[in-house]
mmCIF file of C-alpha atoms in Angstrom:
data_model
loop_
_atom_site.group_PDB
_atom_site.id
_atom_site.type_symbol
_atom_site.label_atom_id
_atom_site.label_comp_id
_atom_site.label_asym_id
_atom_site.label_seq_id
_atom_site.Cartn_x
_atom_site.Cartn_y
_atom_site.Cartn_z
ATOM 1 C CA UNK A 166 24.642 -8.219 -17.827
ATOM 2 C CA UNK A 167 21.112 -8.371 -17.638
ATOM 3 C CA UNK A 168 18.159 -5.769 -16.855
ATOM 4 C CA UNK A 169 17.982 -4.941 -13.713
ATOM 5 C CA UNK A 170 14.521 -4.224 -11.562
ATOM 6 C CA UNK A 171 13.455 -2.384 -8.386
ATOM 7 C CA UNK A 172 11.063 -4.102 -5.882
ATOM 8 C CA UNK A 173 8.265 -2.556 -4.385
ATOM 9 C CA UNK A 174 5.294 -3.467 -1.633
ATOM 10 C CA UNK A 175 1.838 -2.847 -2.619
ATOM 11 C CA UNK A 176 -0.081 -1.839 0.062
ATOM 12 C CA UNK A 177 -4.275 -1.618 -0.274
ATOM 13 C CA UNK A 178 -4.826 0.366 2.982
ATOM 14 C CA UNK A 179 -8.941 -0.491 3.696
ATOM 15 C CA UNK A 180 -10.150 3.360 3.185
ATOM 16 C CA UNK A 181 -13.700 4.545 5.228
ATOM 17 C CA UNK A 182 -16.302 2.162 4.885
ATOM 18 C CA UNK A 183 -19.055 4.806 4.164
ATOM 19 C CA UNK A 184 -17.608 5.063 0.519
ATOM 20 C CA UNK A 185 -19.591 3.097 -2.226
ATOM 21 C CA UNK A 186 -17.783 0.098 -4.347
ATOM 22 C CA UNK A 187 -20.121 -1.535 -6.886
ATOM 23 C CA UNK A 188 -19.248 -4.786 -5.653
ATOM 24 C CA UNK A 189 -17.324 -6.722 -2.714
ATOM 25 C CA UNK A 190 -14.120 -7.322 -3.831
ATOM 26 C CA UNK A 191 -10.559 -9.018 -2.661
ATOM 27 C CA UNK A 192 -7.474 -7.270 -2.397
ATOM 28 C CA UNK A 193 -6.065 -9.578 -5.287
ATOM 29 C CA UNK A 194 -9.126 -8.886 -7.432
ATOM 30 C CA UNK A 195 -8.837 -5.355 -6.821
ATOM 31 C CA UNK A 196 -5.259 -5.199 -8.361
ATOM 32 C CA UNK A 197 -5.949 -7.313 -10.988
ATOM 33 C CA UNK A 198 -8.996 -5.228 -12.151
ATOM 34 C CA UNK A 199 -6.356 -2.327 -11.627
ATOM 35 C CA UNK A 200 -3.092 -3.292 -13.527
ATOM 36 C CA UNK A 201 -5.210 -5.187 -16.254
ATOM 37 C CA UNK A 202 -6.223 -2.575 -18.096
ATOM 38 C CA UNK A 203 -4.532 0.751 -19.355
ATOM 39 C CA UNK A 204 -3.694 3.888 -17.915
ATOM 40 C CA UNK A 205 -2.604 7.415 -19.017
ATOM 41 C CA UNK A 206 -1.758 9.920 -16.463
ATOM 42 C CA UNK A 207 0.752 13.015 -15.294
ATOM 43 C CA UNK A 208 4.298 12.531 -14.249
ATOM 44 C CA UNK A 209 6.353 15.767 -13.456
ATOM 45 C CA UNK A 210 4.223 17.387 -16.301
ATOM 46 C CA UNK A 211 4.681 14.641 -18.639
ATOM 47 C CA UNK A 212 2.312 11.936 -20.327
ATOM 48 C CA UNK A 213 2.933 8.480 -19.086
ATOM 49 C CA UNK A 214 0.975 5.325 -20.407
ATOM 50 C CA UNK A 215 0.798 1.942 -18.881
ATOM 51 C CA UNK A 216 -0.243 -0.774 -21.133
ATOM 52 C CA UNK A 217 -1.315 -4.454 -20.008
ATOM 53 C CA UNK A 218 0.057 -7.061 -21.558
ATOM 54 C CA UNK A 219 -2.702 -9.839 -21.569
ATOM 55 C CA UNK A 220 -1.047 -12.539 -23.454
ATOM 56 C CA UNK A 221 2.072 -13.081 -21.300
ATOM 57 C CA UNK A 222 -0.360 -12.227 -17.597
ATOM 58 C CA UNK A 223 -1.008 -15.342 -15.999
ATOM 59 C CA UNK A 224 -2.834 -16.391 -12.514
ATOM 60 C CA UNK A 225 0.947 -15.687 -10.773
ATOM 61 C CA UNK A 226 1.528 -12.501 -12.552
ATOM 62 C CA UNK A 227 0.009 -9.455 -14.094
ATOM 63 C CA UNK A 228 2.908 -8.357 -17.162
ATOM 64 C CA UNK A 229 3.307 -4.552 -18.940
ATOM 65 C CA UNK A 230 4.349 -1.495 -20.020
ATOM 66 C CA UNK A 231 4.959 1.735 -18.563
ATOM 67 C CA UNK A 232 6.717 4.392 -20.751
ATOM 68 C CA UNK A 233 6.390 7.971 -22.112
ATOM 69 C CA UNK A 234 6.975 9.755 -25.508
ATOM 70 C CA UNK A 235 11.103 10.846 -26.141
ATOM 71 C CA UNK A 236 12.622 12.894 -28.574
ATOM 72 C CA UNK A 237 15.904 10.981 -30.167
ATOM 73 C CA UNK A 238 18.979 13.094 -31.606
ATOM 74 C CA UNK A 239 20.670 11.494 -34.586
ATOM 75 C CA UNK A 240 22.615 12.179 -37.395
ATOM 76 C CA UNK A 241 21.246 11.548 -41.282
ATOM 77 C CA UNK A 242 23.345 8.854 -43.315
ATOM 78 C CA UNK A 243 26.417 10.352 -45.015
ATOM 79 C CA UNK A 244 25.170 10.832 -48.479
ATOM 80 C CA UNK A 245 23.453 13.339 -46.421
ATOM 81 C CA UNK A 246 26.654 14.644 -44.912
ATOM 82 C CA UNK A 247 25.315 13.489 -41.591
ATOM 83 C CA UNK A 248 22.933 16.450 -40.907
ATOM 84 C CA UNK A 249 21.491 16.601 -37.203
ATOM 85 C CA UNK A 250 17.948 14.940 -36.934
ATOM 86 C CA UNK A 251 15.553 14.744 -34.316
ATOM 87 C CA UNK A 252 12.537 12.359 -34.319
ATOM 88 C CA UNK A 253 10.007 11.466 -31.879
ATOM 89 C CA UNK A 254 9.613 8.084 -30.859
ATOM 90 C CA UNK A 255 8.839 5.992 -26.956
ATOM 91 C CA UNK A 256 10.613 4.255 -24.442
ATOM 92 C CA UNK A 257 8.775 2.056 -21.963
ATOM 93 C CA UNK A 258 10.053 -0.316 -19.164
ATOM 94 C CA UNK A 259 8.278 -3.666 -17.809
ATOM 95 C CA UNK A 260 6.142 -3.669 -14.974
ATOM 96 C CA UNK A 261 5.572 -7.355 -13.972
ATOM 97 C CA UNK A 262 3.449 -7.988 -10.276
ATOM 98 C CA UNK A 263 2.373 -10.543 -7.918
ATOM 99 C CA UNK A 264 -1.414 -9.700 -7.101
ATOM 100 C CA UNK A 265 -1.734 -12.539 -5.415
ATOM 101 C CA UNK A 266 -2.688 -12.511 -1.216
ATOM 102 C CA UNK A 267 0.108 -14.487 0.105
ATOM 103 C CA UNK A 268 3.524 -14.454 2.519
ATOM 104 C CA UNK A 269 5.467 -12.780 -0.639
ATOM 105 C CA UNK A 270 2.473 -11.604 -2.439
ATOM 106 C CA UNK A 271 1.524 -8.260 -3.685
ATOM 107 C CA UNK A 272 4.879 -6.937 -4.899
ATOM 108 C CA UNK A 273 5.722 -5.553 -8.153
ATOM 109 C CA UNK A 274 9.306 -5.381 -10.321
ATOM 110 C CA UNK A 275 9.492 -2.557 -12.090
ATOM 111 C CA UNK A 276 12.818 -2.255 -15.412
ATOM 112 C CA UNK A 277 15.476 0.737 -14.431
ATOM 113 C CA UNK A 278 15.725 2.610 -17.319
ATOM 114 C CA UNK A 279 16.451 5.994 -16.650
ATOM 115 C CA UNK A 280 15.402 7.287 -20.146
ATOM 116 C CA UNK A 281 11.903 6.349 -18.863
ATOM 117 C CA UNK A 282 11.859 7.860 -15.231
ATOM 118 C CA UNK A 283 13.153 6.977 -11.766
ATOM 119 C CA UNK A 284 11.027 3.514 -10.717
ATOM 120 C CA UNK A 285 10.117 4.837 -7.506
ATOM 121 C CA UNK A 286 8.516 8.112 -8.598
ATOM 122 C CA UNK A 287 7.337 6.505 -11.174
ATOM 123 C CA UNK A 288 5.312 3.815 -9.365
ATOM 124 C CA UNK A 289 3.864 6.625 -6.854
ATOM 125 C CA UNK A 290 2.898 8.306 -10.389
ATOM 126 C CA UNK A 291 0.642 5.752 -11.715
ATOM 127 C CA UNK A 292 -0.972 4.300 -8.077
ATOM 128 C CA UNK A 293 -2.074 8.292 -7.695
ATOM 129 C CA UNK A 294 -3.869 7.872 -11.209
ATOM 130 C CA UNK A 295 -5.195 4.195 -10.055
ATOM 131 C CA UNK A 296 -6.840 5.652 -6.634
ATOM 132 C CA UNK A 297 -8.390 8.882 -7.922
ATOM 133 C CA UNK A 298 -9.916 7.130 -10.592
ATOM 134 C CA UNK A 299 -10.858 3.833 -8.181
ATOM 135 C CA UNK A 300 -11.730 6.829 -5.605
ATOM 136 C CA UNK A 301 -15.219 4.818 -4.342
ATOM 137 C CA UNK A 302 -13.208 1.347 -3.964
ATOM 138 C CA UNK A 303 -12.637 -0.380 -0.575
ATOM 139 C CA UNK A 304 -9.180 0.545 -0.804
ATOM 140 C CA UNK A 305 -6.221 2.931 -1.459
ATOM 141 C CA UNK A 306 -2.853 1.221 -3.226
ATOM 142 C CA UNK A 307 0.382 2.447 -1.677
ATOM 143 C CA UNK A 308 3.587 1.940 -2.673
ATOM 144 C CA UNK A 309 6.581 1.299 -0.758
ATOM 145 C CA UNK A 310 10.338 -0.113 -2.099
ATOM 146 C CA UNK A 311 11.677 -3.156 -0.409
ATOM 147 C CA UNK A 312 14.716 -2.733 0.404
ATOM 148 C CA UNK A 313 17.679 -4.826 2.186
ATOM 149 C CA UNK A 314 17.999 -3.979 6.207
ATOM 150 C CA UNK A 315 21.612 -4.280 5.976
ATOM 151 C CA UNK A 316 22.214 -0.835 4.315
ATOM 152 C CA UNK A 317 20.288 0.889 6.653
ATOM 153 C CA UNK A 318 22.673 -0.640 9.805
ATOM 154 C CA UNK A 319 25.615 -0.550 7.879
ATOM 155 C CA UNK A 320 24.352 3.536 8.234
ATOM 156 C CA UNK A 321 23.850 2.833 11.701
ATOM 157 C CA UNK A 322 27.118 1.433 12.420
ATOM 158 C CA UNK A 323 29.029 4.126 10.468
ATOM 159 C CA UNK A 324 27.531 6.694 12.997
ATOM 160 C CA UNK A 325 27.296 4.647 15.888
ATOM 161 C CA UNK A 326 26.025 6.820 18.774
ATOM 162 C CA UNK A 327 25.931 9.904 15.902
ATOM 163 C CA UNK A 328 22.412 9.143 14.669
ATOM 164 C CA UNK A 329 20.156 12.569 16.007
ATOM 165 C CA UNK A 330 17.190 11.928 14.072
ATOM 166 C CA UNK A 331 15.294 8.707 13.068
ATOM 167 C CA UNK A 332 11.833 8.727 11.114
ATOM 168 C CA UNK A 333 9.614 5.253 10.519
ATOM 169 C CA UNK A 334 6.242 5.792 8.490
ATOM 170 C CA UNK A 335 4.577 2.878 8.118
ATOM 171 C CA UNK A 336 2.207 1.821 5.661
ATOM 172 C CA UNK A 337 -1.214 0.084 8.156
ATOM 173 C CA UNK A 338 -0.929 -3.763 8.049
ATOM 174 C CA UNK A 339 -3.078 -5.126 5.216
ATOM 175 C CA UNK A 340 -2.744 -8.415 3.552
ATOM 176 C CA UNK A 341 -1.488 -11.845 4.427
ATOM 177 C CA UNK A 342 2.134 -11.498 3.965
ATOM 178 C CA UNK A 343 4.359 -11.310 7.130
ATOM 179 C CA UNK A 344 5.601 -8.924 9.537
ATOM 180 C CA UNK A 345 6.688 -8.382 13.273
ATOM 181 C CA UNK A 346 3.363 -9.195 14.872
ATOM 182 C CA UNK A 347 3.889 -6.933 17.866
ATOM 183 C CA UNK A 348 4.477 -3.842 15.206
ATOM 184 C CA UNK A 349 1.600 -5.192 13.352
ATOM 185 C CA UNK A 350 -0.819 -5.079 15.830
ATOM 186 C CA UNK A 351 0.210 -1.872 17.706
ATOM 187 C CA UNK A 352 -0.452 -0.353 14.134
ATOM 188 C CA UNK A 353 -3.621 -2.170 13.323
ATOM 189 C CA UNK A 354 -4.840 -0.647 16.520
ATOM 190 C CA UNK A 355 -4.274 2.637 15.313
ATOM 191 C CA UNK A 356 -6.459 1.812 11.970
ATOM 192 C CA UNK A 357 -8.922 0.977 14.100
ATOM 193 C CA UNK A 358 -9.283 3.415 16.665
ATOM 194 C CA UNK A 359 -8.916 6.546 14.536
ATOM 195 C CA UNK A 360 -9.071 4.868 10.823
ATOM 196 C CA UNK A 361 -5.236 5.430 10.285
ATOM 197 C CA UNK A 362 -3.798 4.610 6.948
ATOM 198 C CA UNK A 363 -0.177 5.959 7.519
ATOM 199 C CA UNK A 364 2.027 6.185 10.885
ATOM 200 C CA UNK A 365 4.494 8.335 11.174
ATOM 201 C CA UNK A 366 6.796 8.049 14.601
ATOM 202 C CA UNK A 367 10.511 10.082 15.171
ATOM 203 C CA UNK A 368 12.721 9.811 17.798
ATOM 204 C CA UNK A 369 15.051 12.409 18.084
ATOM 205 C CA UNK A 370 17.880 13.217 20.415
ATOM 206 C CA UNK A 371 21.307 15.602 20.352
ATOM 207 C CA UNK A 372 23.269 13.187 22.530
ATOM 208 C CA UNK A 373 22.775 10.256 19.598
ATOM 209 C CA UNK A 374 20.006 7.451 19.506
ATOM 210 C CA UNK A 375 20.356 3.939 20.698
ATOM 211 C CA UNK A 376 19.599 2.553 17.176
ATOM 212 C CA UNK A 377 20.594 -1.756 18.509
ATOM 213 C CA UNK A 378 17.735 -1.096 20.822
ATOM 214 C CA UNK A 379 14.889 -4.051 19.988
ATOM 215 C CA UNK A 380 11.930 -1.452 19.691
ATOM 216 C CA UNK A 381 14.058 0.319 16.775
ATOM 217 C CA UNK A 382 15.114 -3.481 15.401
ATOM 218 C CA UNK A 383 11.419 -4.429 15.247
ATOM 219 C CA UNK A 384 10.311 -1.448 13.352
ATOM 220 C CA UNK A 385 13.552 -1.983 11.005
ATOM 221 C CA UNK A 386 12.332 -5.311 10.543
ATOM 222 C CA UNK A 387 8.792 -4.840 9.657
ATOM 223 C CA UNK A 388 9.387 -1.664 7.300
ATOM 224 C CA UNK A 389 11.867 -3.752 5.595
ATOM 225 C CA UNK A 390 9.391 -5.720 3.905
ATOM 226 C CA UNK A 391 8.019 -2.990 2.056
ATOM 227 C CA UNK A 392 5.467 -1.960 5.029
ATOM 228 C CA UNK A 393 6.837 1.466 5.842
ATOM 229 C CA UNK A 394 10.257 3.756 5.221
ATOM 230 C CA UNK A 395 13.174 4.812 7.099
ATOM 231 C CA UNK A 396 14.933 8.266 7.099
ATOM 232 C CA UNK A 397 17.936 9.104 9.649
ATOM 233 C CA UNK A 398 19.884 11.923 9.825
ATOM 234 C CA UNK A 399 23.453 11.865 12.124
ATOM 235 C CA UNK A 400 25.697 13.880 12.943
ATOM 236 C CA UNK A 401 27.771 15.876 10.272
ATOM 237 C CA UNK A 402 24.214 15.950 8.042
ATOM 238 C CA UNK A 403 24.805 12.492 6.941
ATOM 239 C CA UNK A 404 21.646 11.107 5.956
ATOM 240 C CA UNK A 405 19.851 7.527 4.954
ATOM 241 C CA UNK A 406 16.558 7.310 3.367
ATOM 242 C CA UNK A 407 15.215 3.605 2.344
ATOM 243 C CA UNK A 408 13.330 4.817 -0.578
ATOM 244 C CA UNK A 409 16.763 5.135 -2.226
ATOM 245 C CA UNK A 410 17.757 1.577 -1.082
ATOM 246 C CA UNK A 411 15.146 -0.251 -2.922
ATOM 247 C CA UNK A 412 16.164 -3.820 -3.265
ATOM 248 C CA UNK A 413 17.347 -4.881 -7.317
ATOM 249 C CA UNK A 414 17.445 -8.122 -9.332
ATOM 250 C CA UNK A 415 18.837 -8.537 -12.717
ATOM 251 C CA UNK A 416 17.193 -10.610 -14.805
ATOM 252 C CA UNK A 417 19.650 -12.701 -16.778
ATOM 253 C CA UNK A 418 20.239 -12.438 -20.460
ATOM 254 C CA UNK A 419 20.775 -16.420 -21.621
ATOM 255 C CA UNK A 420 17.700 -16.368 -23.776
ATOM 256 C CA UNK A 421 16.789 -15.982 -26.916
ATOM 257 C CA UNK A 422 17.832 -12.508 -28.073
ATOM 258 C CA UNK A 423 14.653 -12.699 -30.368
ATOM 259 C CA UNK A 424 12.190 -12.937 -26.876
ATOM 260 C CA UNK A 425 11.192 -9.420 -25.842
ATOM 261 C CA UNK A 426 11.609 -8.259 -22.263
ATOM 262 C CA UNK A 427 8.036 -8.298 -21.193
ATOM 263 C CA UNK A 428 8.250 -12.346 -22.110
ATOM 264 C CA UNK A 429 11.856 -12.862 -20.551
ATOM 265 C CA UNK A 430 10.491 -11.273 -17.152
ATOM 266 C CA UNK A 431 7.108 -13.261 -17.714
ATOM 267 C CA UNK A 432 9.250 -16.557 -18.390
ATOM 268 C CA UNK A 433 11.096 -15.652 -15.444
ATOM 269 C CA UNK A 434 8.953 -14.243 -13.068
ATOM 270 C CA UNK A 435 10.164 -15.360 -10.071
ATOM 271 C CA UNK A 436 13.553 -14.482 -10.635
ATOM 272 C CA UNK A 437 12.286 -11.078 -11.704
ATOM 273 C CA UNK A 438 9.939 -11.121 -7.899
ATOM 274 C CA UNK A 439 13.290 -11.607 -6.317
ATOM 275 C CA UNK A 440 12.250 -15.211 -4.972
ATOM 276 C CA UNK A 441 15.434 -17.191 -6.538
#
């Protein structure tokens, strides 16, 4: 079995135009310039480092590290009657992205390894770091998981006319990659009218939701793609939340067991994307 990835959206949400950028810049120039170089920053209290790999990043793909110092337990060899040890050493997983402005652009594949931390957090972690440091730039990065519709209406269908409470917060449309148009341009309205960079919307009601209704599909639809989340709550405090559906890929382990991760996912990148 190979190692296995989370997917994730990333969103650059145009922030106010009064703030000062040294330079005009693209959306995919703004995350390369981002996830090219290195980062340090806070996670739950604890130092996290991102390093950029710049041999194995390409045009298609930006390739790293993201990991924190551990402490390993261990046992001494036996001439030293196996006496407990302890010695500090690092884990990291592989962060490989698409910065690139296209259909299935701007998405990033970050390793599970829960020695490391939970991807999710994780990836919220390090884009804070990235926009308070890049707080003048054109835009703000958000991160979003994709995740696979199915599991949120096999949720649906389990508690058919049981669901009380449904939450969408979507992430403003940005980019060239596509969506439900009429979802996309009720929310680009909103960016526009009141500079909106998140929408929030919940429909509640005691008697149970129509969830097959085609407003409630087309807002499934476009947060699916890593544009927004989903949280419901039915009855009997059953709940569904999409950040803990993110989509996963395994990279397969038939090469060389020589080749380090970081070059198997950059080898493979767009099995590691999710695009075979």
């Amino acid at each position: 079995m190979g190692e296995r990835f989370e997917l994730f959206r990333l969103s650059l949400v145009p922030r106010d135009q009064k703030r000062f950028f040294e330079e005009e810049i693209s959306r995919e120039e703004y995350l390369r310039r981002a996830f090219s170089r290195d980062w340090i920053f806070q996670h739950y209290g604890t130092e996290f480092h991102y390093r950029s790999d710049a041999q194995l990043s390409h045009s298609e793909a930006l390739l790293g590290r993201l990991g924190r110092q551990v402490t390993f337990d261990e046992n001494l060899p036996p001439e030293k009657g196996f006496a407990e040890n302890s010695r500090d050493g690092w884990k990291a997983c592989v962060l490989a992205l698409d910065p690139r402005d296209h259909a299935d652009g701007q998405k990033a594949a970050l390793q599970i390894d829960r020695q490391v931390g939970t991807p999710y957090s994780l990836m919220i972690s390090l884009a804070e770091a990235i926009n308070q440091f890049y707080r003048d730039a054109p835009f703000q990065l958000e991160i979003q998981p994709i995740f696979d519709s199915s599991t949120f209406w096999r949720f649906a269908e389990e508690n058919r006319g049981q669901v009380t409470s449904l939450t969408f917060e979507f992430v403003v449309p940005n980019g060239l990659w596509s969506a439900n148009e009429s979802v996309r341009e009720g929310l680009a309205r909103y960016r526009e009218k009141i500079s909106a960079q998140k929408v929030t919307t919940t429909f509640k009601s005691n008697e149970g939701l129509e969830t097959d209704a085609e407003p409630i599909r087309e807002a499934v639809s476009y947060a699916e793609k890593g544009s927004g989340s989903i949280k419901a709550r039915a009855l009997g405090n059953k709940r569904f939340s999409s950040k803990r559906q993110a989509t996963v890929v395994t990279l397969d382990d038939s090469d060389s067991e020589e080749m380090s991760l970081v070059a198997k996912a950059a080898r493979k990148i767009t099995q590691v994307l999710g695009r075979e």
